[in-house]
Short mmCIF file of C-alpha atoms in Angstrom, two decimals:
data_model
loop_
_atom_site.label_atom_id
_atom_site.label_comp_id
_atom_site.label_asym_id
_atom_site.label_seq_id
_atom_site.Cartn_x
_atom_site.Cartn_y
_atom_site.Cartn_z
CA UNK A 363 0.00 0.00 0.00
CA UNK A 364 1.42 3.40 -0.90
CA UNK A 365 1.91 6.05 1.76
CA UNK A 366 0.55 9.38 0.49
CA UNK A 367 2.34 12.47 1.68
CA UNK A 368 0.74 15.92 1.37
CA UNK A 369 1.21 19.16 3.32
CA UNK A 370 -1.56 19.15 5.89
CA UNK A 371 -2.44 22.87 5.63
CA UNK A 372 -1.88 25.74 3.25
CA UNK A 373 -2.38 29.27 4.45
CA UNK A 374 -3.21 31.79 1.73
CA UNK A 375 -4.72 35.24 1.55
CA UNK A 376 -7.99 36.04 -0.20
CA UNK A 377 -7.75 35.95 -4.00
CA UNK A 378 -4.47 34.07 -3.82
CA UNK A 379 -3.76 30.50 -5.06
CA UNK A 380 -2.13 27.46 -3.44
CA UNK A 381 -0.14 24.76 -5.25
CA UNK A 382 -1.14 21.42 -3.67
CA UNK A 383 1.41 18.61 -4.17
CA UNK A 384 1.14 14.97 -3.21
CA UNK A 385 3.80 12.24 -3.28
CA UNK A 386 4.20 8.50 -2.49
CA UNK A 387 2.10 6.95 -5.30
CA UNK A 388 2.14 6.31 -9.03
CA UNK A 389 -1.04 8.24 -9.90
CA UNK A 390 -3.38 10.62 -8.09
CA UNK A 391 -6.95 11.80 -8.02
CA UNK A 392 -7.81 15.11 -6.29
CA UNK A 393 -11.25 15.67 -4.87
CA UNK A 394 -13.11 18.71 -3.52
CA UNK A 395 -16.40 17.95 -1.81
CA UNK A 396 -16.14 14.40 -3.25
CA UNK A 397 -15.91 15.80 -6.76
CA UNK A 398 -12.85 14.86 -8.82
CA UNK A 399 -11.17 17.87 -10.37
CA UNK A 400 -7.59 16.75 -11.16
CA UNK A 401 -5.45 13.62 -11.76
CA UNK A 402 -2.04 15.29 -11.43
CA UNK A 403 0.32 15.04 -8.53
CA UNK A 404 0.25 18.89 -8.27
CA UNK A 405 -2.81 21.10 -8.55
CA UNK A 406 -3.33 24.86 -8.33
CA UNK A 407 -6.42 25.89 -6.36
CA UNK A 408 -7.96 29.29 -5.59
CA UNK A 409 -10.74 28.76 -3.06
CA UNK A 410 -12.84 31.67 -1.81
CA UNK A 411 -13.14 30.15 1.63
CA UNK A 412 -11.29 27.65 3.77
CA UNK A 413 -11.62 24.31 1.94
CA UNK A 414 -10.64 20.62 2.53
CA UNK A 415 -9.06 18.70 -0.36
CA UNK A 416 -8.64 14.90 -0.64
CA UNK A 417 -6.04 13.14 -2.76
CA UNK A 418 -6.19 9.41 -3.56
CA UNK A 419 -2.91 7.86 -4.63
CA UNK A 420 -2.54 4.53 -6.49
CA UNK A 421 0.67 2.50 -6.55
CA UNK A 422 1.97 0.59 -9.56
CA UNK A 423 0.36 -2.51 -8.08
CA UNK A 424 -3.08 -0.86 -7.88
CA UNK A 425 -2.97 -0.37 -4.14
CA UNK A 426 -4.37 2.96 -2.86
CA UNK A 427 -3.99 5.41 0.02
CA UNK A 428 -5.61 8.78 0.74
CA UNK A 429 -4.25 12.07 1.98
CA UNK A 430 -6.01 15.17 3.23
CA UNK A 431 -5.09 18.87 3.29
CA UNK A 432 -6.71 22.19 4.07
CA UNK A 433 -6.36 25.46 2.26
CA UNK A 434 -6.95 28.05 4.94
CA UNK A 435 -8.03 31.57 3.88
CA UNK A 436 -6.30 34.03 6.16
CA UNK A 437 -8.10 37.30 6.98
CA UNK A 438 -7.10 40.12 4.68
CA UNK A 439 -6.56 43.52 6.32
CA UNK A 440 -8.93 46.36 5.48
CA UNK A 441 -6.86 49.52 5.45
CA UNK A 442 -8.28 53.04 5.60
CA UNK A 443 -6.65 56.49 5.61
CA UNK A 444 -8.25 59.30 7.56
CA UNK A 445 -8.60 61.69 5.88
CA UNK A 446 -7.83 60.37 2.42
CA UNK A 447 -7.21 63.83 0.96
CA UNK A 448 -5.05 66.38 2.79
CA UNK A 449 -3.07 69.51 2.12
CA UNK A 450 0.71 69.62 2.26
CA UNK A 451 1.95 69.52 5.84
CA UNK A 452 -1.32 68.19 7.28
CA UNK A 453 -1.60 64.83 9.07
CA UNK A 454 -3.25 61.61 7.90
CA UNK A 455 -3.56 58.34 9.84
CA UNK A 456 -3.61 54.85 8.34
CA UNK A 457 -5.42 52.06 10.19
CA UNK A 458 -6.17 48.41 9.41
CA UNK A 459 -8.17 45.47 10.77
CA UNK A 460 -6.75 43.03 11.73
CA UNK A 461 -3.60 44.56 13.18
CA UNK A 462 -1.01 45.23 10.53
CA UNK A 463 2.27 46.88 9.80
CA UNK A 464 2.42 49.77 7.35
CA UNK A 465 4.73 50.83 4.57
CA UNK A 466 4.23 54.07 2.67
CA UNK A 467 5.45 54.57 -0.87
CA UNK A 468 8.05 57.02 0.42
CA UNK A 469 9.49 54.37 2.77
CA UNK A 470 7.83 55.70 5.89
CA UNK A 471 6.62 52.94 8.26
CA UNK A 472 4.64 54.94 10.83
CA UNK A 473 0.85 54.89 10.32
CA UNK A 474 0.78 58.66 11.02
CA UNK A 475 2.20 60.75 8.19
CA UNK A 476 2.49 64.51 7.53
CA UNK A 477 4.03 64.84 4.06
CA UNK A 478 5.01 68.14 2.50
CA UNK A 479 4.83 68.45 -1.27
CA UNK A 480 5.45 71.15 -3.87
CA UNK A 481 3.20 69.50 -6.46
CA UNK A 482 0.10 67.38 -6.03
CA UNK A 483 1.15 63.84 -5.11
CA UNK A 484 -0.54 60.50 -4.30
CA UNK A 485 1.00 58.27 -1.62
CA UNK A 486 0.24 54.52 -1.35
CA UNK A 487 0.30 52.68 1.94
CA UNK A 488 0.45 48.89 2.22
CA UNK A 489 -0.86 47.20 5.36
CA UNK A 490 0.52 43.69 6.08
CA UNK A 491 -0.86 41.25 8.70
CA UNK A 492 1.37 38.77 10.58
CA UNK A 493 0.16 36.14 8.04
CA UNK A 494 1.52 38.35 5.25
CA UNK A 495 -1.86 39.28 3.81
CA UNK A 496 -1.89 42.77 2.36
CA UNK A 497 -4.22 45.61 1.50
CA UNK A 498 -3.44 49.09 0.27
CA UNK A 499 -5.00 52.55 0.16
CA UNK A 500 -4.10 55.87 -1.37
CA UNK A 501 -3.57 59.32 0.11
CA UNK A 502 -3.84 62.42 -2.09
CA UNK A 503 -1.74 65.36 -0.94
CA UNK A 504 -2.53 68.75 -2.46
CA UNK A 505 -0.23 71.75 -2.47
CA UNK A 506 -0.93 74.83 -0.38
CA UNK A 507 -1.23 78.17 -2.18
CA UNK A 508 1.33 80.95 -1.94
CA UNK A 509 -0.61 83.92 -0.62
CA UNK A 510 0.87 87.40 -0.99
CA UNK A 511 -0.57 90.51 0.69
CA UNK A 512 0.80 93.99 -0.06
CA UNK A 513 2.09 96.34 2.63
CA UNK A 514 0.99 99.98 2.57
CA UNK A 515 2.08 103.31 4.04
CA UNK A 516 -0.49 106.01 4.74
CA UNK A 517 -0.90 109.21 6.67
CA UNK A 518 -3.22 109.29 9.64
CA UNK A 519 -6.82 109.61 8.48
CA UNK A 520 -6.17 108.21 5.02
CA UNK A 521 -7.49 104.93 3.58
CA UNK A 522 -5.31 102.07 2.34
CA UNK A 523 -6.30 99.51 -0.28
CA UNK A 524 -4.95 96.07 0.73
CA UNK A 525 -4.80 93.39 -1.98
CA UNK A 526 -4.15 89.66 -1.63
CA UNK A 527 -3.20 87.30 -4.47
CA UNK A 528 -2.38 83.62 -5.01
CA UNK A 529 -5.75 82.06 -4.15
CA UNK A 530 -9.27 81.80 -5.50
CA UNK A 531 -10.95 83.00 -2.30
CA UNK A 532 -9.86 84.92 0.78
CA UNK A 533 -10.79 85.60 4.37
CA UNK A 534 -9.40 88.66 6.19
CA UNK A 535 -9.25 88.85 9.95
CA UNK A 536 -11.99 91.50 9.74
CA UNK A 537 -14.32 88.94 8.15
CA UNK A 538 -14.19 90.43 4.65
CA UNK A 539 -13.90 87.93 1.81
CA UNK A 540 -12.82 89.99 -1.20
CA UNK A 541 -9.29 90.07 -2.60
CA UNK A 542 -9.07 93.84 -1.96
CA UNK A 543 -10.25 95.63 1.16
CA UNK A 544 -10.16 99.25 2.35
CA UNK A 545 -8.82 100.04 5.82
CA UNK A 546 -8.18 103.24 7.75
CA UNK A 547 -6.38 102.32 10.98
CA UNK A 548 -5.56 105.06 13.52
CA UNK A 549 -2.10 103.58 14.06
CA UNK A 550 0.29 101.09 12.47
CA UNK A 551 -1.63 97.80 12.18
CA UNK A 552 -0.98 94.27 10.89
CA UNK A 553 -3.73 92.63 8.84
CA UNK A 554 -3.86 88.82 8.34
CA UNK A 555 -5.44 87.26 5.26
CA UNK A 556 -6.06 83.56 4.62
CA UNK A 557 -6.20 82.42 1.00
CA UNK A 558 -7.66 79.19 -0.39
CA UNK A 559 -6.92 77.33 -3.64
CA UNK A 560 -9.32 75.24 -5.70
CA UNK A 561 -8.59 72.14 -3.57
CA UNK A 562 -9.51 74.01 -0.40
CA UNK A 563 -5.94 74.18 0.91
CA UNK A 564 -5.07 77.38 2.71
CA UNK A 565 -2.15 79.60 3.52
CA UNK A 566 -1.85 83.05 5.01
CA UNK A 567 0.12 86.24 4.75
CA UNK A 568 0.18 89.56 6.57
CA UNK A 569 -0.10 93.10 5.26
CA UNK A 570 1.43 95.81 7.39
CA UNK A 571 -0.22 99.23 7.19
CA UNK A 572 2.22 101.83 8.50
CA UNK A 573 0.45 104.98 9.69
CA UNK A 574 2.52 108.18 9.79
CA UNK A 575 1.42 111.09 11.98
CA UNK A 576 0.25 114.32 10.42
CA UNK A 577 2.27 117.49 10.87
CA UNK A 578 0.90 120.09 13.27
CA UNK A 579 0.78 123.43 11.43
CA UNK A 580 0.59 126.68 13.38
CA UNK A 581 1.67 130.26 12.93
CA UNK A 582 1.40 133.71 14.41
CA UNK A 583 0.54 136.78 12.33
CA UNK A 584 1.74 140.19 13.48
CA UNK A 585 -0.29 142.29 13.25
CA UNK A 586 -3.59 140.62 12.47
CA UNK A 587 -5.21 143.95 11.55
CA UNK A 588 -3.34 146.16 9.10
CA UNK A 589 -4.09 149.29 7.08
CA UNK A 590 -3.41 149.84 3.40
CA UNK A 591 -0.75 152.44 4.13
CA UNK A 592 1.09 149.90 6.36
CA UNK A 593 -0.03 146.54 4.90
CA UNK A 594 2.95 144.40 5.94
CA UNK A 595 2.30 141.26 8.02
CA UNK A 596 5.06 139.12 9.55
CA UNK A 597 4.30 135.43 9.82
CA UNK A 598 6.07 133.39 12.53
CA UNK A 599 5.94 129.63 11.88
CA UNK A 600 5.52 127.36 14.92
CA UNK A 601 4.61 124.13 13.09
CA UNK A 602 5.95 120.76 14.26
CA UNK A 603 6.72 117.52 12.38
CA UNK A 604 6.99 119.40 9.09
CA UNK A 605 9.78 119.90 6.56
CA UNK A 606 8.10 122.05 3.91
CA UNK A 607 5.45 124.73 3.80
CA UNK A 608 3.04 126.41 1.41
CA UNK A 609 1.36 129.74 2.19
CA UNK A 610 -1.83 130.97 0.57
CA UNK A 611 -2.57 134.54 1.61
CA UNK A 612 -6.21 134.35 0.53
CA UNK A 613 -6.44 137.74 -1.20
CA UNK A 614 -7.07 136.23 -4.64
CA UNK A 615 -3.81 137.49 -6.14
CA UNK A 616 -2.22 134.00 -6.24
CA UNK A 617 0.91 135.39 -4.59
CA UNK A 618 1.85 132.28 -2.65
CA UNK A 619 5.02 131.44 -0.74
CA UNK A 620 7.03 128.36 0.20
CA UNK A 621 9.16 130.17 2.77
CA UNK A 622 9.07 129.05 6.36
CA UNK A 623 8.30 132.53 7.70
CA UNK A 624 7.25 134.90 4.92
CA UNK A 625 6.51 138.60 5.13
CA UNK A 626 3.53 139.68 3.04
CA UNK A 627 2.06 143.07 2.15
CA UNK A 628 -1.64 143.13 1.37
CA UNK A 629 -2.92 145.49 -1.30
CA UNK A 630 -6.68 145.00 -1.06
CA UNK A 631 -9.20 145.92 1.59
CA UNK A 632 -11.09 143.09 3.22
CA UNK A 633 -10.86 140.07 5.49
CA UNK A 634 -8.63 137.27 4.25
CA UNK A 635 -8.01 133.76 5.57
CA UNK A 636 -4.29 133.03 5.37
CA UNK A 637 -3.71 129.28 5.06
CA UNK A 638 -0.50 127.44 5.97
CA UNK A 639 -0.13 123.95 4.49
CA UNK A 640 2.58 121.92 6.24
CA UNK A 641 4.10 118.71 4.84
CA UNK A 642 5.98 116.08 6.88
CA UNK A 643 8.97 114.01 5.77
CA UNK A 644 6.58 111.18 4.84
CA UNK A 645 4.45 113.43 2.65
CA UNK A 646 1.64 113.83 5.17
CA UNK A 647 -0.20 117.13 4.94
CA UNK A 648 -2.29 119.28 7.26
CA UNK A 649 -3.30 122.93 7.23
CA UNK A 650 -4.43 125.80 9.41
CA UNK A 651 -6.07 129.12 8.52
CA UNK A 652 -6.19 132.42 10.38
CA UNK A 653 -8.02 135.67 9.63
CA UNK A 654 -6.19 138.82 8.60
CA UNK A 655 -8.16 142.07 8.27
CA UNK A 656 -7.00 144.83 5.95
CA UNK A 657 -8.60 148.20 6.66
CA UNK A 658 -8.50 151.58 5.10
CA UNK A 659 -6.11 153.89 7.02
CA UNK A 660 -7.79 156.38 9.40
CA UNK A 661 -6.33 159.79 10.23
CA UNK A 662 -8.12 162.86 11.57
CA UNK A 663 -6.47 166.17 12.26
CA UNK A 664 -8.09 169.29 13.75
CA UNK A 665 -6.24 172.64 13.93
CA UNK A 666 -6.13 174.47 17.26
CA UNK A 667 -6.07 177.97 15.73
CA UNK A 668 -6.69 179.96 12.52
CA UNK A 669 -6.47 183.66 11.51
CA UNK A 670 -9.41 184.90 9.41
CA UNK A 671 -7.88 188.33 8.73
CA UNK A 672 -7.89 188.31 4.95
CA UNK A 673 -4.07 188.05 4.68
CA UNK A 674 -4.36 184.83 2.73
CA UNK A 675 -2.87 182.56 5.44
CA UNK A 676 -4.92 180.25 7.60
CA UNK A 677 -8.16 181.99 6.70
CA UNK A 678 -10.42 179.01 7.54
CA UNK A 679 -10.76 176.34 10.18
CA UNK A 680 -10.47 173.02 8.21
CA UNK A 681 -10.28 169.47 9.68
CA UNK A 682 -8.28 167.01 7.57
CA UNK A 683 -8.06 163.24 7.40
CA UNK A 684 -8.62 159.99 5.52
CA UNK A 685 -10.87 157.03 6.11
CA UNK A 686 -13.74 159.24 7.30
CA UNK A 687 -17.27 158.03 6.53
CA UNK A 688 -19.52 160.47 4.66
CA UNK A 689 -22.53 159.04 6.48
CA UNK A 690 -21.22 159.52 10.00
CA UNK A 691 -19.57 162.93 9.84
CA UNK A 692 -20.82 165.81 12.00
CA UNK A 693 -18.95 168.87 13.28
CA UNK A 694 -20.40 171.69 15.41
CA UNK A 695 -18.61 174.79 16.76
CA UNK A 696 -19.77 176.72 19.83
CA UNK A 697 -18.71 180.03 21.31
CA UNK A 698 -17.64 180.43 24.89
CA UNK A 699 -21.24 180.97 25.95
CA UNK A 700 -22.35 177.63 24.49
CA UNK A 701 -24.02 179.05 21.45
CA UNK A 702 -23.63 177.06 18.26
CA UNK A 703 -22.03 179.20 15.59
CA UNK A 704 -21.36 176.58 12.93
CA UNK A 705 -22.40 172.99 12.05
CA UNK A 706 -21.87 170.68 9.07
CA UNK A 707 -22.27 167.04 8.00
CA UNK A 708 -19.97 167.43 5.02
CA UNK A 709 -16.59 165.88 5.72
CA UNK A 710 -13.81 168.45 5.92
CA UNK A 711 -16.06 171.45 5.23
CA UNK A 712 -14.20 174.53 6.44
CA UNK A 713 -15.47 177.33 8.75
CA UNK A 714 -14.54 180.86 7.81
CA UNK A 715 -15.01 182.20 11.33
CA UNK A 716 -18.35 183.86 10.66
#
């Protein structure tokens, strides 16, 4: 009687095949569930579940023996990656049931991975059980956008336009979502913007708005009231944080000045606002205006004696002057007893003593 020898158990993974081989006889018949399927000493099987196989061997003398073997289907790991799509620098975690070891396509063996990429890339991870069954999954890593925000310099009270680029959508720290925003900070301020690409990956940049103080213009005018016969005004500049100046004297003659402390002579009667525009080293501008009044000169002279004696000298008593109003003139002359001897409302009308 032959003695049939066959490996008692074959361990394979799902969708794999096992080569069954028997020895000890002249010919063989393989059976699965009592159904003959091969008469070779070796047979390749691919069961979908754990299966028992029987082999009957016949010697050259027609004597027979039987052997038995099992093809055991080992559990295949089910591997998952959470999340399966990330942005460069973010973290993904691979897990598998049953317990497995991991090998990423970049040679990394830790289930936790945080890859950084400059172009979109797909990583493959292979999970292997102690029985050497494998499963794999894929991780897509998208690039992060390069977000650029422009810095600005403004003077206090001005508005800056901040613009971000490099993404398809944006979120500023103020909650605004447009690429360009308008800001008017009272002092130097940093603005943070987050930009997103089409894959939803994000990056951020900062825009610094530097706020320069305004100059403080001020001046003193001496005198503030002048007459046309003495129309000169001296301007003393007491501005701070300024390096250049522009004076507008407001009399409509377009006679301006860029001196620090000009002297100006007015030639027209009226009230004029003199404006000083001061500019700082950063180009910031502020102004101040003060009123200058230009009047007609006023002089009034009255003689204390005259000689009406027909000699041709000092024959009349005549007041003199300029700047006298025709509507408000009145002169009356009385004798020592309080009797009015002369009166007139005509400016500078003379009295002949009669």
